Coordinates of C-alpha atoms in Angstrom, one line a residue:
M30 CA 107.3 89.2 123.4
C31 CA 109.3 87.1 121.0
L32 CA 112.9 88.6 120.7
T33 CA 113.3 86.9 117.3
A34 CA 110.1 88.4 115.9
L35 CA 111.2 91.9 117.3
S36 CA 114.5 91.4 115.4
V37 CA 112.6 90.5 112.2
A38 CA 110.4 93.6 112.5
A39 CA 113.3 95.8 113.2
N40 CA 115.4 94.5 110.3
Y41 CA 112.8 94.2 107.6
Q42 CA 113.0 97.3 105.4
P43 CA 111.5 96.9 101.8
P44 CA 112.1 99.9 99.4
P45 CA 109.9 102.7 99.8
L46 CA 107.1 103.2 97.2
D47 CA 106.7 105.9 94.7
D48 CA 104.1 107.8 96.7
V49 CA 106.5 107.9 99.7
I50 CA 109.3 109.2 97.7
A51 CA 107.0 111.7 96.0
A52 CA 105.6 112.9 99.5
D53 CA 109.0 113.3 100.8
A54 CA 110.2 115.3 97.8
C55 CA 107.0 117.5 98.0
G56 CA 107.5 118.1 101.8
N57 CA 111.2 119.2 101.2
A58 CA 109.9 121.6 98.4
T59 CA 107.2 123.1 100.5
A60 CA 109.0 123.5 103.8
G61 CA 108.7 126.7 105.8
Y62 CA 104.9 126.8 106.0
L63 CA 104.6 127.2 109.8
P64 CA 105.6 130.8 110.3
S65 CA 103.0 132.2 107.8
L66 CA 100.0 130.4 109.5
Q67 CA 97.2 132.7 110.5
V68 CA 93.4 132.2 111.2
G69 CA 91.4 132.5 108.1
S70 CA 94.0 130.9 105.8
F71 CA 94.9 127.7 107.5
A72 CA 93.2 125.5 104.9
R73 CA 95.2 127.4 102.1
S74 CA 98.5 126.5 103.7
A75 CA 101.2 124.7 101.7
Y76 CA 101.1 122.1 104.3
F77 CA 98.2 120.5 102.4
D78 CA 100.2 120.2 99.2
C79 CA 101.6 116.9 100.3
F80 CA 101.2 113.9 102.6
R81 CA 103.2 114.6 105.6
R82 CA 105.1 112.4 108.1
H83 CA 103.9 112.0 111.8
D84 CA 106.0 114.7 113.4
Q85 CA 105.1 117.2 110.7
V86 CA 101.4 116.5 111.3
F87 CA 101.6 117.0 115.0
A88 CA 103.7 120.2 114.6
F89 CA 101.1 121.6 112.2
V90 CA 98.1 120.9 114.4
S91 CA 99.7 122.4 117.4
A92 CA 100.8 125.5 115.4
M93 CA 97.2 126.1 114.1
L94 CA 95.7 125.8 117.6
T95 CA 98.1 128.3 119.1
R96 CA 97.2 130.9 116.5
V97 CA 93.5 131.1 117.2
P98 CA 92.7 134.1 119.6
G99 CA 90.5 133.3 122.7
L100 CA 90.8 129.5 122.0
T101 CA 91.4 127.4 125.2
T102 CA 93.6 124.6 124.1
T103 CA 95.3 121.6 125.8
N104 CA 97.9 119.7 124.0
F105 CA 98.7 116.3 125.6
T106 CA 99.7 112.9 125.1
I107 CA 96.8 110.6 125.4
G108 CA 99.1 107.5 125.7
Q109 CA 102.1 105.6 124.3
T110 CA 102.2 103.2 121.4
L111 CA 103.4 99.7 121.6
Q112 CA 106.9 100.9 120.4
G113 CA 107.0 103.7 122.9
R114 CA 106.0 106.7 120.6
A115 CA 103.7 109.5 122.0
M116 CA 100.1 109.6 120.8
P117 CA 99.4 113.4 120.7
A118 CA 95.9 114.5 121.2
Y119 CA 94.3 118.0 121.3
T120 CA 91.2 119.5 123.1
F121 CA 90.0 122.9 122.4
S122 CA 87.0 125.3 122.9
L123 CA 86.3 129.0 122.9
S124 CA 85.5 129.2 126.5
P125 CA 87.0 127.4 129.5
S126 CA 83.8 127.4 131.5
P127 CA 81.2 126.2 132.0
P128 CA 82.4 122.7 131.2
K129 CA 81.4 121.7 127.7
K130 CA 80.0 118.5 126.1
L131 CA 82.7 116.7 124.1
V132 CA 82.8 115.8 120.4
Y133 CA 85.6 113.3 119.9
I134 CA 87.3 112.7 116.6
Q135 CA 90.1 110.5 115.6
A136 CA 91.7 109.1 112.4
L137 CA 94.2 106.5 111.1
Q138 CA 93.5 103.5 113.2
H139 CA 94.6 101.7 110.1
A140 CA 98.2 102.7 109.2
R141 CA 98.0 102.8 105.3
E142 CA 94.9 105.1 105.3
W143 CA 96.9 108.3 104.9
V144 CA 93.8 110.2 103.4
A145 CA 92.1 109.7 106.7
T146 CA 94.6 112.0 108.6
T147 CA 95.0 114.5 105.8
S148 CA 91.2 114.8 105.6
T149 CA 90.8 115.1 109.5
V150 CA 93.5 117.8 109.7
Y151 CA 92.2 119.7 106.8
A152 CA 88.6 119.6 108.2
L153 CA 90.2 120.9 111.4
A154 CA 91.8 123.9 109.5
R155 CA 88.5 124.8 108.0
V156 CA 86.7 124.7 111.4
L157 CA 89.4 126.9 112.9
D158 CA 89.2 129.2 110.0
D159 CA 85.5 129.7 110.4
V160 CA 85.8 129.8 114.3
L161 CA 82.9 127.2 114.5
L162 CA 83.7 126.2 118.0
K163 CA 80.7 127.3 120.0
V164 CA 78.6 124.9 122.2
Y165 CA 81.2 122.0 122.3
E166 CA 84.6 121.1 123.3
W167 CA 86.5 119.2 120.8
C168 CA 89.1 116.4 121.1
I169 CA 91.1 115.3 118.1
V170 CA 93.6 112.5 117.8
P171 CA 94.9 112.8 114.3
I172 CA 97.0 109.5 114.2
V173 CA 95.9 106.7 116.6
N174 CA 98.2 104.1 115.0
V175 CA 101.5 106.2 115.1
D176 CA 103.9 103.0 114.9
G177 CA 102.0 101.6 111.8
Y178 CA 102.0 105.1 110.1
V179 CA 105.7 105.3 110.6
A180 CA 106.0 101.7 109.1
T181 CA 104.2 102.8 106.0
W182 CA 106.6 105.7 105.5
N183 CA 109.5 103.2 105.8
G184 CA 108.4 100.7 103.1
D185 CA 105.4 98.7 104.5
R186 CA 103.1 101.1 102.7
Y187 CA 100.0 98.8 102.9
H188 CA 100.4 97.8 106.6
R189 CA 97.1 98.1 108.3
K190 CA 97.5 97.0 112.1
N191 CA 99.7 98.3 114.9
M192 CA 103.1 96.8 115.1
R193 CA 102.8 94.1 117.7
P194 CA 104.9 91.1 116.6
F195 CA 103.8 87.5 117.0
N196 CA 105.7 84.3 117.7
E197 CA 106.6 83.4 114.2
P198 CA 110.4 83.5 113.7
N199 CA 110.2 83.9 109.9
A200 CA 107.3 86.3 109.9
S201 CA 107.3 89.4 107.8
S202 CA 106.5 92.7 109.7
L203 CA 103.8 93.2 107.0
A204 CA 101.8 90.4 109.0
F205 CA 102.5 92.0 112.4
G206 CA 99.9 93.6 114.6
V207 CA 96.6 93.8 116.0
D208 CA 93.6 95.6 114.1
L209 CA 92.9 98.5 116.6
N210 CA 89.4 98.8 115.2
R211 CA 88.7 95.2 116.3
N212 CA 90.3 95.7 119.8
F213 CA 87.7 97.8 121.7
G214 CA 85.0 96.7 124.3
P215 CA 82.7 96.0 125.6
S216 CA 83.1 92.2 125.8
T217 CA 79.8 91.5 124.3
S218 CA 80.9 93.2 121.0
F219 CA 84.6 91.6 121.0
R220 CA 85.2 88.3 119.2
A221 CA 88.5 86.5 119.5
E222 CA 90.4 85.3 116.5
A223 CA 93.2 82.6 116.5
D224 CA 94.8 83.5 113.3
E225 CA 97.3 86.3 114.1
T226 CA 98.3 86.9 110.4
T227 CA 94.8 88.0 109.3
E228 CA 94.4 91.8 108.7
V229 CA 91.5 91.9 111.2
Y230 CA 93.2 90.0 114.1
P231 CA 91.6 91.5 117.1
G232 CA 94.1 90.6 119.8
T233 CA 93.7 88.6 122.8
A234 CA 91.3 90.8 124.6
P235 CA 89.5 94.1 124.5
Y236 CA 92.0 96.9 125.0
S237 CA 94.9 94.4 124.9
E238 CA 96.9 97.1 122.9
P239 CA 98.4 100.2 124.5
E240 CA 96.8 102.5 121.8
T241 CA 93.2 101.5 122.3
L242 CA 93.7 101.2 126.1
A243 CA 95.0 104.8 126.2
I244 CA 92.0 106.0 124.4
H245 CA 89.6 104.0 126.6
T246 CA 91.3 105.1 129.8
W247 CA 91.1 108.8 128.8
L248 CA 87.4 108.6 127.8
Q249 CA 86.6 106.7 131.1
A250 CA 88.1 109.5 133.1
R251 CA 85.3 112.0 131.9
E252 CA 81.8 112.1 132.8
P253 CA 79.8 109.6 130.5
Q254 CA 77.1 112.3 130.0
S255 CA 79.7 114.7 128.9
I256 CA 80.5 112.8 125.6
V257 CA 77.9 113.7 122.9
G258 CA 79.4 112.7 119.7
A259 CA 82.2 110.6 118.1
L260 CA 83.6 110.3 114.6
D261 CA 86.1 107.8 113.5
V262 CA 87.7 108.6 110.1
H263 CA 88.9 105.8 107.7
T264 CA 89.5 105.5 104.0
Y265 CA 88.4 104.4 101.4
G266 CA 85.0 103.6 100.0
G267 CA 82.7 106.6 100.4
W268 CA 80.7 105.4 103.3
V269 CA 79.1 106.8 106.5
L270 CA 78.4 104.0 108.9
S271 CA 76.2 103.9 111.9
P272 CA 76.1 101.2 114.8
F273 CA 76.0 98.4 115.0
G274 CA 79.0 96.5 113.4
H275 CA 79.0 93.5 115.7
Q276 CA 75.3 92.3 115.3
D277 CA 72.6 92.7 112.8
D278 CA 70.0 94.2 115.3
E279 CA 69.8 97.8 115.0
P280 CA 69.9 100.0 118.2
S281 CA 66.6 100.1 120.0
P282 CA 64.0 102.6 119.2
P283 CA 64.2 105.6 118.7
F284 CA 68.0 105.4 118.3
G285 CA 68.2 102.8 115.6
N286 CA 66.1 105.0 113.1
A287 CA 67.7 108.4 114.5
L288 CA 71.3 107.1 114.0
A289 CA 70.4 106.0 110.4
T290 CA 68.9 109.4 109.7
L291 CA 71.9 111.1 111.2
A292 CA 74.2 109.0 109.0
N293 CA 72.0 109.8 105.9
V294 CA 72.2 113.6 106.4
T295 CA 75.9 113.5 107.0
R296 CA 76.6 111.6 104.0
R297 CA 74.2 113.9 101.9
A298 CA 76.3 116.9 103.1
M299 CA 79.5 115.2 102.1
G300 CA 78.5 114.6 98.6
P301 CA 76.6 112.4 96.1
T302 CA 79.4 109.7 96.0
Y303 CA 78.9 108.8 99.6
L304 CA 76.4 106.1 100.8
N305 CA 75.3 105.3 104.4
Q306 CA 74.1 102.2 106.2
R307 CA 74.7 100.3 109.5
S308 CA 78.2 99.1 109.8
V309 CA 77.3 95.4 109.8
Q310 CA 75.6 95.7 106.4
L311 CA 78.9 96.5 104.8
Y312 CA 80.7 93.6 106.7
P313 CA 80.7 92.6 110.4
V314 CA 83.0 94.5 112.8
Y315 CA 83.6 93.0 116.2
G316 CA 85.3 95.1 118.9
G317 CA 84.8 98.4 116.6
F318 CA 85.1 102.0 117.9
G319 CA 81.7 102.9 116.8
D320 CA 80.0 100.2 118.7
Y321 CA 82.2 101.1 121.7
M322 CA 81.2 104.6 121.9
Y323 CA 77.5 104.0 121.4
L324 CA 77.3 101.1 123.9
L325 CA 79.5 102.6 126.9
Y326 CA 78.8 106.3 126.4
G327 CA 75.5 106.5 124.3
A328 CA 77.2 108.8 121.9
P329 CA 75.8 109.0 118.3
A330 CA 79.0 107.6 116.8
L331 CA 79.6 107.5 113.1
I332 CA 82.4 105.7 111.0
I333 CA 83.4 107.7 108.0
E334 CA 85.2 106.0 105.1
M335 CA 86.5 108.8 102.9
D336 CA 85.9 108.5 99.1
G337 CA 88.6 107.0 96.8
H338 CA 89.5 103.7 95.3
D339 CA 92.9 102.9 96.7
F340 CA 94.8 103.5 100.0
R341 CA 97.6 105.2 97.8
A342 CA 96.2 108.6 96.5
P343 CA 97.8 111.5 94.8
S344 CA 98.4 114.6 96.9
S345 CA 95.7 116.3 94.7
V346 CA 92.8 114.6 96.6
I347 CA 93.9 116.1 100.0
R348 CA 91.9 119.2 99.9
P349 CA 88.8 117.7 98.1
R350 CA 88.5 114.9 100.7
G351 CA 89.1 117.4 103.5
D352 CA 86.3 119.6 102.1
E353 CA 83.9 116.7 102.1
L354 CA 84.8 115.7 105.7
Y355 CA 84.5 119.4 106.7
R356 CA 80.8 119.4 105.4
G357 CA 80.1 116.2 107.2
V358 CA 81.6 117.5 110.4
I359 CA 79.7 120.7 110.3
T360 CA 76.4 118.9 109.6
Y361 CA 77.1 116.3 112.3
R362 CA 77.9 119.1 114.8
C363 CA 74.6 121.0 114.0
L364 CA 72.3 117.8 114.2
S365 CA 74.0 116.1 117.1
P366 CA 72.4 116.6 120.7
A367 CA 72.9 120.0 122.1
A368 CA 75.4 120.6 124.9
D369 CA 73.0 121.8 127.6
G370 CA 70.5 120.1 129.9
D371 CA 70.5 116.5 131.1
S372 CA 72.6 114.4 128.6
K373 CA 70.5 111.4 128.4
R374 CA 67.3 113.3 127.9
C375 CA 69.1 115.7 125.5
K376 CA 70.4 112.9 123.3
R377 CA 67.0 111.1 123.2
E378 CA 65.0 114.4 122.4
A379 CA 67.5 115.7 119.9
L380 CA 67.7 112.4 117.9
S381 CA 64.0 112.1 118.0
K382 CA 63.5 115.6 116.6
L383 CA 66.1 114.7 114.0
T384 CA 64.1 111.7 113.0
D385 CA 60.9 113.8 112.7
K386 CA 62.8 116.5 110.7
F387 CA 64.0 114.1 108.1
T388 CA 61.2 111.7 108.0
L389 CA 60.8 112.1 104.2
H390 CA 64.3 111.6 103.5
R391 CA 64.5 108.6 105.8
G392 CA 61.3 107.1 104.2
R393 CA 62.5 107.4 100.8
L394 CA 66.0 106.0 101.6
H395 CA 64.6 103.0 103.7
K396 CA 64.8 100.5 101.0
L397 CA 68.4 101.1 100.3
V398 CA 69.7 101.1 103.9
V399 CA 67.6 98.2 105.2
P400 CA 65.8 96.8 102.1
V401 CA 63.4 94.6 104.2
D402 CA 59.9 95.3 105.2
T403 CA 59.8 95.8 108.9
S404 CA 56.1 96.9 109.2
K405 CA 53.8 95.3 111.7
C406 CA 51.9 93.4 109.1
N407 CA 55.1 91.7 107.9
K408 CA 56.6 90.4 111.2
E409 CA 58.5 87.6 109.6
N410 CA 61.1 90.1 108.2
V411 CA 61.7 91.8 111.6
P412 CA 65.3 91.0 113.0
P413 CA 64.8 89.0 116.1
K414 CA 65.8 90.5 119.6
V415 CA 68.2 87.9 121.1
A416 CA 68.4 88.0 124.9
T417 CA 72.1 87.1 125.3
D418 CA 75.4 88.6 126.3
Q419 CA 77.1 87.0 123.1
P420 CA 77.2 88.9 119.8
L421 CA 74.4 87.9 117.5
D422 CA 75.4 85.0 115.1
V423 CA 73.5 85.4 111.9
D424 CA 73.8 81.8 111.2
A425 CA 72.6 80.7 114.7
A426 CA 69.9 83.4 115.6
P427 CA 66.3 82.3 115.6
W428 CA 65.5 84.4 112.6
A429 CA 62.5 83.6 110.3
P430 CA 63.9 82.1 107.1
K431 CA 63.1 85.1 105.0
A432 CA 64.6 87.6 107.3
K433 CA 67.7 85.4 107.7
Q434 CA 68.2 85.5 104.0
H435 CA 68.4 89.3 103.8
F436 CA 71.6 89.5 106.0
R437 CA 73.3 86.4 104.5
V438 CA 76.6 87.1 102.7
V439 CA 76.6 86.2 99.1
T440 CA 78.1 82.6 98.5
T441 CA 79.5 81.1 95.4
D442 CA 76.2 79.3 94.9
D443 CA 74.3 82.6 95.1
R444 CA 76.7 84.0 92.5
N445 CA 76.2 81.1 90.1
Y446 CA 72.4 81.4 90.4
Y447 CA 72.3 85.1 89.7
V448 CA 74.7 84.8 86.9
A449 CA 72.5 82.2 85.2
A450 CA 69.5 84.7 85.8
L451 CA 71.7 87.6 84.5
Y452 CA 72.7 85.6 81.5
T453 CA 69.0 84.9 80.7
L454 CA 68.0 88.4 81.2
T455 CA 70.7 90.0 79.0
N456 CA 70.1 87.5 76.2
N457 CA 66.3 87.8 76.2
L458 CA 66.9 91.5 76.1
G459 CA 68.7 91.1 72.8
L460 CA 72.0 92.5 73.9
G461 CA 75.2 91.6 72.2
H462 CA 77.5 88.9 73.3
E463 CA 80.2 91.4 74.4
T464 CA 77.6 93.2 76.6
V465 CA 76.6 89.9 78.3
H466 CA 80.2 89.0 79.2
M467 CA 81.1 92.5 80.3
A468 CA 78.1 92.7 82.7
I469 CA 78.9 89.4 84.4
D470 CA 82.6 90.3 84.5
L471 CA 81.7 93.6 86.3
L472 CA 79.7 91.5 88.7
D473 CA 82.4 89.2 89.5
R474 CA 85.1 91.9 89.9
F475 CA 82.8 94.0 92.2
L476 CA 82.0 90.8 94.4
H477 CA 85.8 90.1 94.7
V478 CA 86.5 93.5 96.2
Q479 CA 83.3 94.1 97.9
P480 CA 81.4 91.3 99.8
I481 CA 77.7 92.2 99.9
T482 CA 74.6 90.5 101.6
I483 CA 72.0 88.7 99.5
Q484 CA 69.6 91.7 99.6
W485 CA 71.9 93.7 97.4
L486 CA 72.6 91.2 94.8
E487 CA 69.8 91.9 92.4
V488 CA 70.2 95.5 92.4
V489 CA 73.9 95.1 91.9
S490 CA 73.4 92.7 89.0
I491 CA 70.9 95.3 87.3
A492 CA 73.6 98.1 87.8
C493 CA 76.2 95.9 86.1
I494 CA 73.9 95.4 83.2
W495 CA 73.2 99.1 82.8
I496 CA 77.0 99.9 82.9
A497 CA 77.7 97.3 80.2
C498 CA 74.8 98.5 78.0
K499 CA 75.8 102.1 78.2
F500 CA 79.3 101.1 77.2
N501 CA 78.8 98.6 74.4
E502 CA 75.3 99.3 73.0
T503 CA 74.2 102.4 71.0
Q504 CA 71.5 104.6 72.3
A505 CA 69.3 103.8 69.4
A506 CA 69.6 100.0 70.2
L507 CA 68.8 100.5 74.0
E508 CA 65.8 102.6 73.0
S509 CA 64.5 100.2 70.3
L510 CA 65.0 97.2 72.7
R511 CA 63.4 99.2 75.7
V512 CA 66.2 97.9 77.8
K513 CA 65.9 100.5 80.6
Q514 CA 62.1 100.1 80.8
I515 CA 62.4 96.4 81.2
L516 CA 65.3 96.6 83.8
Q517 CA 63.1 99.1 85.7
Q518 CA 60.1 96.7 86.0
R519 CA 62.4 94.2 87.8
H520 CA 62.0 96.4 91.0
R521 CA 58.6 94.9 91.5
R522 CA 60.3 91.6 92.5
G523 CA 62.7 93.5 94.8
N524 CA 62.6 96.1 97.3
W525 CA 64.6 98.8 95.4
S526 CA 64.1 101.5 92.7
W527 CA 65.9 102.9 89.7
H528 CA 67.5 105.6 91.9
H529 CA 69.3 102.7 94.0
V530 CA 70.6 101.3 90.7
L531 CA 72.2 104.7 89.7
V532 CA 73.7 105.0 93.2
I533 CA 75.0 101.5 93.2
E534 CA 76.4 102.1 89.6
C535 CA 78.6 104.9 91.1
Q536 CA 79.8 102.5 93.9
I537 CA 80.8 99.8 91.4
L538 CA 82.7 102.1 89.3
K539 CA 84.5 103.6 92.2
R540 CA 85.5 100.3 93.7
L541 CA 86.8 99.2 90.3
G542 CA 88.7 102.3 89.8
F543 CA 86.6 103.2 86.9
R544 CA 88.3 100.4 84.9
I545 CA 85.3 99.1 82.9
L546 CA 87.3 97.5 80.1
H547 CA 88.8 94.2 81.5
P548 CA 89.9 91.1 79.5
T549 CA 87.1 88.6 79.6
M550 CA 87.2 85.0 78.4
L551 CA 85.3 86.1 75.3
S552 CA 87.7 88.7 74.5
R553 CA 90.7 86.6 75.0
F554 CA 89.1 83.8 72.8
Q555 CA 88.5 86.3 70.0
K556 CA 92.2 86.9 69.8
L557 CA 93.2 83.3 69.5
P558 CA 94.9 82.3 66.2
A559 CA 93.0 79.1 66.1
M560 CA 89.6 80.9 66.0
A561 CA 90.4 81.8 62.2
D562 CA 90.5 78.1 61.3
M563 CA 87.3 77.0 62.9
T564 CA 84.1 76.1 61.1
P565 CA 80.9 77.6 61.9
T566 CA 79.8 74.7 63.8
Q567 CA 83.0 74.6 65.8
L568 CA 82.7 78.3 66.4
A569 CA 79.1 77.8 67.8
D570 CA 80.5 74.9 70.1
A571 CA 83.4 77.2 71.2
H572 CA 81.1 80.2 72.1
Y573 CA 78.9 77.8 74.1
F574 CA 81.9 76.6 76.3
I575 CA 82.9 80.3 76.6
D576 CA 79.6 81.0 77.9
L577 CA 79.7 78.1 80.3
T578 CA 82.7 79.7 82.0
L579 CA 80.3 82.5 83.3
M580 CA 77.9 79.9 84.8
D581 CA 80.5 78.5 87.3
A582 CA 82.8 80.5 89.5
S583 CA 85.2 77.5 89.5
F584 CA 86.6 78.6 86.2
Q585 CA 88.0 81.7 87.9
S586 CA 90.5 79.5 89.7
F587 CA 92.2 78.3 86.4
A588 CA 94.5 80.2 84.2
P589 CA 92.7 81.7 81.3
S590 CA 95.1 80.3 78.8
D591 CA 94.4 76.7 80.1
V592 CA 90.6 77.2 79.9
L593 CA 90.9 78.4 76.3
E594 CA 93.1 75.6 75.4
A595 CA 90.5 73.3 76.8
V596 CA 87.9 75.0 74.8
V597 CA 90.0 74.6 71.5
F598 CA 90.6 70.9 72.5
L599 CA 86.7 70.2 72.9
T600 CA 85.6 72.0 69.8
T601 CA 88.3 70.7 67.5
E602 CA 89.8 67.3 68.8
F603 CA 87.5 65.6 71.1
Q604 CA 85.6 62.7 69.8
P605 CA 83.1 61.0 72.3
R606 CA 83.2 57.6 70.5
Q607 CA 86.9 57.2 70.5
N608 CA 88.9 56.3 73.6
F609 CA 91.4 58.9 74.6
D610 CA 93.9 59.0 77.4
F611 CA 92.1 61.5 79.9
E612 CA 94.6 60.7 82.6
G613 CA 97.6 61.5 80.2
L614 CA 96.5 65.0 79.8
E615 CA 98.3 67.6 81.8
P616 CA 96.6 68.4 85.1
R617 CA 96.2 72.1 83.9
L618 CA 93.9 70.8 81.2
R619 CA 92.2 67.9 83.1
E620 CA 90.7 70.2 85.7
P621 CA 88.9 72.7 83.4
L622 CA 88.0 69.9 81.1
T623 CA 86.2 68.2 84.1
C624 CA 84.5 71.3 85.1
F625 CA 83.3 71.7 81.4
F626 CA 81.9 68.0 81.3
M627 CA 80.2 68.5 84.6
Q628 CA 78.7 71.8 83.7
H629 CA 77.5 70.6 80.4
L630 CA 75.8 67.7 82.1
H631 CA 74.2 69.9 84.6
I632 CA 72.9 72.2 81.8
Q633 CA 71.5 69.2 79.9
Q634 CA 69.6 68.0 83.1
A635 CA 68.4 71.5 83.7
L636 CA 66.9 71.7 80.4
A637 CA 65.3 68.4 80.6
D638 CA 63.7 69.4 83.8
G639 CA 62.4 72.6 82.2
E640 CA 64.5 75.0 84.2
K641 CA 64.0 78.5 82.7
L642 CA 67.3 79.8 83.8
H643 CA 69.3 77.7 81.4
K644 CA 66.8 77.9 78.4
S645 CA 68.5 80.8 76.9
L646 CA 71.6 78.7 76.4
H647 CA 69.7 76.5 74.3
C648 CA 68.0 79.3 72.3
K649 CA 71.3 80.9 71.7
H650 CA 73.5 77.9 70.8
G651 CA 71.4 74.8 70.7
A652 CA 70.4 74.5 66.9
G653 CA 74.0 75.7 65.6
M654 CA 76.2 73.4 67.7
S655 CA 77.6 70.0 66.6
A656 CA 75.8 66.8 67.4
T657 CA 78.6 66.1 70.0
W658 CA 77.4 69.1 72.2
R659 CA 74.0 70.0 70.8
L660 CA 71.7 71.2 73.6
T661 CA 68.2 69.6 73.5
T662 CA 65.1 70.8 75.3
S663 CA 61.6 69.4 75.9
T664 CA 60.0 72.7 75.5
A665 CA 57.9 73.9 72.5
P666 CA 59.4 76.4 70.0
C667 CA 60.4 79.6 71.7
A668 CA 59.2 83.2 70.8
C669 CA 62.0 85.0 73.0
R670 CA 64.0 87.7 71.6
I671 CA 66.9 85.3 70.9
C672 CA 64.8 83.2 68.6
T673 CA 62.8 86.0 66.9
M674 CA 65.7 88.4 66.4
A675 CA 68.6 86.1 65.8
P676 CA 67.5 82.5 65.0
V677 CA 70.3 80.0 65.0
A678 CA 69.1 77.5 62.3

């Protein structure tokens, strides 16, 4: 271990953030809650008025468990952290014998996810208040990453990993650490990563960190058949995720469908803002805790991402998030395998019965969770079973072309293609210019914060159109244009329904923090003083170039002011027959100008080839533009809504 790096980690103390100061102030104002604790009122304790430091969390959990009559409790240290701190854990049940089956729950593998711990402790308080402890023995680890949690209270509020330093003398402690949720085994699900500074750095080997090794050692000491459930609590996003995270294959029948059903029923209990799917469909997770529990112990493990739109949250969310997790835990407890009989048979039979019980639910939601047809008559879409010890590589696996497409992460080219289709659809619907730009801006912002696979892109695009329509268009206009009916018809080309659009709409708004209004290139252009002096032809040219910024994601890498200056230059100063010193322009203008020239040539070529995706650009701008930039097309006069409702001539 590098002593210089340790020194940097020890000396780096950025100022605490506002929520840390507020949490400490709240904690001081609500001190003295422990003596009044009693069964039936744990969840009403003033403890849950604030976020608490690690020692207060452990003291409160211990105090609760000692106040439940007849409860057999063991408070123990499951291990030591990298910096030598204790990792308290708690096992409890209503009867010491016979030996019960274990449900294991842990939280805060990632240090900045404070709501994960508060939700877990609150759900535990509700469980103890209701004395819902029969059948199972429970084990709770409220804070796995104790070192990282302490660091978030000392200034590194957004720190994610544990506190392992690496050999970089000038490194900030913000970059230190190993992602504990990438550090579990078995070796077939683990994938090494050379970049130590990445937030998902998995360490040098499975269980290389004392935190994960301690959990693994403790679980290995138990009979594998005794572990019948596991929950790993995170934040934020509103997801209930089932295995696998390290490969695209789902668990073998009947467990794949049964686990998806268990996740579906659990998320329904937690509330309408939660969604469920396999972990890999959100993003790949190699060396994750959920896969570890399922592969080594056969436990129906779920990863729960609590609802929210930031790692920092007000203390007012503590109880609502805790209630959601409580409902999920109780549903999971009721539907997981029973605690008697042979464990392997018990798990298989219980999960099979669960699948039968919720066949209609699973059947209706199948498109949203895995939107591919896996029926026997359409075998090209069935994910392949690869006989190898290595994790499944989506790009290298022998998938049929159509199946491989479904699980490919959206690229810039995919985005550009769908934006062109989105632009065509919104314009052909007769929607306003602001609505078009808002819809594409929503799509870009969502893709920036939430990587998705190609199977989701169409329904996400439709949801963005619908959000923009409801925000900008009047109800009368939407009804007269039959916007909803036309958008609903799009599902015939994709494996989704209007219900999925509404669910995805909620997810988009949540991930964007419900910030619908956002400066677009169009809104910035409309505030330019130069716009008032432009002629109608120049305005038509300018709006054409503003729309071109939607078609290519490259424009997002330039400063908006530079892009707008390039637009003004192209519409008011540029003369193609005159020589001008292109190299003499500032680089900040040369680069967006080059993108405009290339995009314009591409559009012209696409129109000459009869490409429908770009025909709406001609219908909307072509006739009104200057001869310099006028779009021409070889097609006959058009009768689309753009031409019939607002002809530009």
